[in-house]
Coordinates of C-alpha atoms and ligand atoms in Angstrom, one line a residue:
X148 CA -5.8 8.0 30.0
X149 CA -3.2 10.6 29.1
X150 CA 0.3 11.0 30.4
X151 CA 1.2 14.7 30.4
X152 CA 4.9 14.0 30.9
X153 CA 5.1 12.0 27.6
X154 CA 5.7 14.7 25.0
X155 CA 7.4 12.6 22.3
X156 CA 4.3 10.8 21.2
X157 CA 4.5 8.8 18.0
X158 CA 2.1 9.6 15.1
X159 CA -0.8 7.1 15.2
X160 CA -1.0 5.4 11.8
X161 CA -3.7 3.0 10.7
X162 CA -3.5 0.4 8.0
X163 CA -6.7 -1.2 6.6
X164 CA -5.3 -4.3 5.0
X165 CA -5.3 -8.0 4.6
X166 CA -3.3 -10.6 6.6
X167 CA -0.7 -12.6 4.7
X168 CA 0.3 -15.3 7.1
X169 CA 3.9 -15.8 6.0
X170 CA 4.7 -12.2 6.9
X171 CA 5.9 -10.9 3.6
X172 CA 3.0 -8.7 2.5
X173 CA -0.2 -7.1 3.8
X174 CA -0.8 -5.9 7.3
X175 CA 2.3 -7.6 8.6
X176 CA 4.5 -5.7 6.2
X177 CA 2.7 -2.5 7.0
X178 CA 3.1 -2.8 10.8
X179 CA 6.8 -3.7 10.6
X180 CA 7.4 -0.8 8.3
X181 CA 5.5 1.6 10.6
X182 CA 7.5 0.4 13.6
X183 CA 10.8 0.8 11.7
X184 CA 9.9 4.3 10.8
X185 CA 8.8 5.4 14.3
X186 CA 5.1 5.6 14.0
X187 CA 2.5 3.8 16.2
X188 CA 0.9 1.2 13.9
X189 CA -2.7 0.0 14.2
X190 CA -4.6 -2.3 12.0
X191 CA -8.1 -3.2 10.8
X192 CA -8.1 -6.5 8.9
X193 CA -10.1 -6.9 5.7
X194 CA -9.3 -10.4 4.7
X195 CA -7.0 -13.4 5.4
X196 CA -4.7 -14.7 2.6
X197 CA -3.0 -18.1 3.0
X198 CA -0.6 -19.2 0.3
X199 CA -1.3 -22.8 -0.8
X200 CA 2.0 -24.7 -1.0
X201 CA 0.1 -27.7 -2.5
X202 CA -1.2 -25.5 -5.3
X203 CA 1.8 -23.6 -6.7
X204 CA 1.6 -21.1 -3.8
X205 CA -1.6 -19.6 -5.0
X206 CA -3.6 -17.5 -2.7
X207 CA -6.4 -18.8 -0.6
X208 CA -8.6 -15.8 0.2
X209 CA -11.2 -15.4 3.0
X210 CA -12.9 -12.0 3.4
X211 CA -13.6 -10.7 6.9
X212 CA -17.3 -10.1 7.4
X213 CA -18.4 -6.5 6.6
X214 CA -19.8 -6.0 10.1
X215 CA -16.5 -7.1 11.7
X216 CA -14.5 -4.7 9.5
X217 CA -17.0 -1.9 10.5
X218 CA -16.5 -2.9 14.2
X219 CA -12.7 -2.7 14.0
X220 CA -12.9 0.7 12.4
X221 CA -15.4 1.9 15.0
X222 CA -13.1 0.8 17.8
X223 CA -10.0 2.4 16.2
X224 CA -11.7 5.7 15.5
X225 CA -13.3 6.0 18.9
X226 CA -10.0 5.2 20.6
X227 CA -7.9 7.7 18.6
X228 CA -10.5 10.3 18.0
X229 CA -8.2 13.3 18.4
X230 CA -4.9 11.8 17.1
X231 CA -5.6 9.7 14.1
X232 CA -5.4 11.5 10.7
X233 CA -3.4 9.2 8.5
X234 CA -4.5 5.9 7.0
X235 CA -3.1 3.4 4.5
X236 CA -5.5 1.3 2.4
X237 CA -4.1 -2.0 1.3
X238 CA -5.9 -5.1 0.0
X239 CA -9.7 -4.9 0.1
X240 CA -10.5 -8.0 -1.9
X241 CA -14.3 -7.4 -2.5
X242 CA -16.8 -4.7 -3.4
X243 CA -18.6 -5.2 0.0
X244 CA -15.4 -4.5 1.9
X245 CA -14.7 -1.4 -0.2
X246 CA -18.2 -0.1 0.6
X247 CA -17.7 -0.7 4.3
X248 CA -14.3 1.0 4.4
X249 CA -15.4 4.0 2.2
X250 CA -18.4 4.6 4.5
X251 CA -16.2 4.4 7.7
X252 CA -13.6 6.8 6.2
X253 CA -16.2 9.4 5.5
X254 CA -17.0 9.7 9.2
X255 CA -14.0 12.0 9.9
X256 CA -11.4 14.4 8.3
X257 CA -8.2 12.7 7.2
X258 CA -5.0 14.5 6.5
X259 CA -3.5 11.5 4.5
X260 CA -5.3 8.6 2.8
X261 CA -2.7 6.5 1.1
X262 CA -4.3 4.1 -1.4
X263 CA -2.2 1.1 -2.5
X264 CA -4.7 0.0 -5.2
X265 CA -4.2 -3.8 -4.8
X266 CA -6.3 -5.0 -7.7
X267 CA -5.9 -8.7 -8.1
X268 CA -4.6 -11.4 -5.9
X269 CA -3.7 -14.7 -7.5
X270 CA -6.4 -17.2 -6.7
X271 CA -9.3 -14.8 -7.0
X272 CA -11.9 -15.2 -9.7
X273 CA -11.1 -12.7 -12.6
X274 CA -14.8 -11.6 -12.7
X275 CA -14.7 -11.0 -9.0
X276 CA -11.5 -9.0 -9.4
X277 CA -13.1 -6.8 -12.1
X278 CA -15.9 -5.9 -9.6
X279 CA -13.3 -5.0 -7.0
X280 CA -11.5 -2.8 -9.5
X281 CA -14.6 -0.9 -10.4
X282 CA -15.6 -0.4 -6.8
X283 CA -12.1 0.7 -5.9
X284 CA -12.1 3.3 -8.7
X285 CA -15.6 4.5 -7.8
X286 CA -15.4 4.6 -4.0
X287 CA -11.8 4.8 -2.8
X288 CA -9.8 6.5 -5.5
X289 CA -11.7 9.8 -5.0
X290 CA -10.9 9.8 -1.3
X291 CA -7.2 9.1 -1.7
X292 CA -4.6 11.9 -1.2
X293 CA -1.7 9.6 -2.4
X294 CA -1.9 6.5 -4.7
X295 CA 0.8 3.9 -5.3
X296 CA -0.1 1.8 -8.3
X297 CA 2.3 -0.8 -9.6
X298 CA 2.8 -1.4 -13.3
X299 CA -0.4 -3.5 -13.7
X300 CA -2.5 -1.3 -11.5
X301 CA -1.3 1.9 -13.3
X302 CA -2.3 0.3 -16.6
X303 CA -5.7 -0.5 -15.2
X304 CA -6.3 2.8 -13.5
X305 CA -5.1 4.9 -16.5
X306 CA -6.2 2.7 -19.5
X307 CA -2.6 3.2 -20.9
X308 CA -0.4 0.3 -21.9
X309 CA 2.9 0.9 -20.2
X310 CA 6.1 -0.1 -22.0
X311 CA 8.6 2.5 -20.9
X312 CA 9.1 5.4 -18.5
X313 CA 7.3 7.9 -20.9
X314 CA 4.2 5.7 -20.7
X315 CA 4.6 5.6 -16.9
X316 CA 4.7 9.4 -16.8
X317 CA 1.5 9.6 -18.8
X318 CA -0.2 7.1 -16.6
X319 CA 0.8 9.1 -13.5
X320 CA -0.7 12.2 -15.1
X321 CA -4.0 10.5 -15.9
X322 CA -4.3 8.9 -12.4
X323 CA -3.6 12.3 -10.8
X324 CA -6.3 13.8 -13.1
X325 CA -8.9 11.3 -12.1
X326 CA -8.1 11.2 -8.4
X327 CA -6.6 14.6 -7.5
X328 CA -4.1 12.6 -5.4
X329 CA -0.3 12.6 -5.5
X330 CA 0.8 9.5 -7.5
X331 CA 3.8 7.3 -7.3
X332 CA 3.5 5.0 -10.4
X333 CA 5.9 2.1 -9.9
X334 CA 7.8 0.5 -12.8
X335 CA 9.7 -1.8 -10.4
X336 CA 11.3 -4.8 -12.2
X337 CA 8.6 -4.7 -14.9
X338 CA 10.2 -2.1 -17.1
X339 CA 13.4 -3.0 -19.1
X340 CA 16.8 -1.6 -18.0
X341 CA 19.1 -1.8 -15.1
X342 CA 17.2 0.8 -13.0
X343 CA 14.0 0.4 -11.0
X344 CA 12.1 3.5 -12.0
X345 CA 9.1 5.1 -10.4
X346 CA 7.3 8.3 -11.4
X347 CA 6.0 10.8 -8.9
X348 CA 3.4 13.4 -10.0
X349 CA 1.3 15.6 -7.8
X350 CA -0.2 18.0 -10.3
X351 CA 2.9 20.3 -10.4
X352 CA 6.0 18.3 -9.9
X353 CA 6.8 15.4 -12.1
X354 CA 9.9 13.5 -10.9
X355 CA 11.4 10.2 -11.9
X356 CA 12.8 8.3 -8.9
X357 CA 15.4 5.7 -9.9
X358 CA 17.5 3.1 -8.0
X359 CA 19.6 0.3 -9.4
X360 CA 17.6 -2.9 -9.7
X361 CA 18.4 -5.6 -7.1
X362 CA 17.8 -8.7 -9.3
X363 CA 15.0 -9.1 -11.8
X364 CA 12.5 -11.0 -9.6
X365 CA 9.7 -9.2 -7.7
X366 CA 10.0 -9.5 -4.0
X367 CA 7.0 -10.1 -1.8
X368 CA 6.0 -7.1 0.4
X369 CA 7.8 -4.5 -1.7
X370 CA 4.6 -2.7 -2.8
X371 CA 3.0 -2.9 0.7
X372 CA 6.2 -1.7 2.4
X373 CA 6.7 1.2 0.0
X374 CA 3.1 2.5 0.5
X375 CA 3.4 1.9 4.2
X376 CA 6.7 3.8 4.4
X377 CA 5.1 6.7 2.4
X378 CA 2.2 6.6 4.9
X379 CA 4.6 6.7 7.9
X380 CA 6.6 9.6 6.5
X381 CA 3.4 11.6 5.7
X382 CA 2.1 10.9 9.3
X383 CA 5.3 12.4 10.6
X384 CA 4.8 15.5 8.5
X385 CA 7.0 14.9 5.4
X386 CA 6.0 16.5 2.1
X387 CA 4.7 13.9 -0.5
X388 CA 7.8 13.9 -2.7
X389 CA 10.1 13.6 0.3
X390 CA 8.0 10.7 1.6
X391 CA 8.3 9.0 -1.7
X392 CA 12.1 9.4 -1.8
X393 CA 12.5 8.1 1.8
X394 CA 10.2 5.2 1.1
X395 CA 12.1 4.2 -2.1
X396 CA 15.4 4.2 -0.2
X397 CA 13.8 2.1 2.6
X398 CA 12.4 -0.5 0.2
X399 CA 15.7 -0.7 -1.8
X400 CA 17.6 -1.6 1.4
X401 CA 14.8 -4.0 2.4
X402 CA 15.1 -5.8 -1.0
X403 CA 18.9 -5.9 -0.7
X404 CA 18.5 -7.6 2.7
X405 CA 15.6 -9.8 1.7
X406 CA 14.5 -13.0 3.5
X407 CA 14.4 -16.2 1.6
X408 CA 12.3 -19.2 2.5
X409 CA 10.9 -22.4 0.9
X410 CA 8.5 -20.3 -1.1
X411 CA 9.5 -19.6 -4.7
X412 CA 9.9 -15.8 -3.9
X413 CA 11.8 -13.8 -1.3
X414 CA 10.3 -11.3 1.1
X415 CA 11.5 -7.8 1.8
X416 CA 13.1 -7.3 5.2
X417 CA 11.9 -4.1 6.8
X418 CA 14.9 -4.0 9.0
X419 CA 17.2 -3.9 6.0
X420 CA 17.8 -0.1 6.3
X421 CA 19.1 -0.3 9.9
Ligands
LIG938 O1 1.2 -7.5 -2.3 C1 -0.1 -7.4 -2.4 C2 -0.8 -8.0 -1.2 C3 -1.4 -7.2 -0.3 N1 -2.1 -7.7 0.8 C4 -2.1 -9.0 1.0 C5 -1.5 -9.9 0.2 C6 -0.8 -9.4 -0.9 C7 0.0 -10.3 -1.8 O2 0.2 -11.4 -1.4 O3 -1.5 -11.2 0.5 C8 -2.9 -9.5 2.2

C-alpha cells in the first residue's frame, strides 16, 4: 500500500547483523542509531550472542540457520523492492552465513554497502574465526562501498602492524586498494595519545578525523554505532567523508553519555547526541 500524501518518507536502511541481548552492540545498536538519525531501520539477524556472566562475560554464540537468513533477506527485498538501496553488514560469525548473505546481496543493485568487518567475537574458536576472516575477505569485502575496520581488523585486512597514525594511514590505503571501498580505519582507544584518531581514505582524499578520547576503555557498541551512523547518513544522501564526520561526532556524544551496568564495560547511548 502506498500513501500519496506522505511525501517525507524516511530512507529505508537494512542491517544484516547479530543480536546482542544486553543492547549494547549488534543489531540493537544499529536500529537505535538508525532511529536517532531519521532513517527507517530494518534487520535480518545472522546470529544470537549472549554474554555469559558466569564465565567472565564471554560470548555465547549461536548462528541463525542459513535458510532462515535467506528467508529474512527474501522478505526484506521483496517488501522494499523499489526503495531499499543501502545496507550495513555487521557480525556474520561463520563462513556459511557469509555465503548466504553474499548470494542474497548479489540479487540487486546497491547504492551503499557498509561493511563493519567484525572478525572475532570472544568465545569463538580461533580456527573458526580464521575461516570467517577468509570468507569475509573473499566474498564481502569486494562488494563493500564503505568499510569500517577497527585497529585489529585493519591489521588483519591490510597485513600491517599498526602502532601509530602513519601505520593506520597505510592500512587504510591498502584496504582501499584491495576493496575499492571508502575506508574509515579506526584507531579508537588503541593508539597512544589523548585523541581518538580515525583515518578516512577513498582513493583521493586522505583525512585524519580526531576527537579527544573519553576515557581509555573501549565502550560496547561504539564500532557498531559508528558504522550504523555512516550507513544512515549515506542512506540520506551524504557524501562518504561527511557521513564519517557526522558518525564520529554522534559516537563521541554517545560515549560521553554512556550507560553503565553490572557488566565490566559500559555501553554507548545512541541518544547521547540529543
Ligand atoms: O562489537 C561487535 C559486535 C557485533 N555484533 C554483535 C556483537 C558484538 C560484540 O559484542 O555481540 C552481535
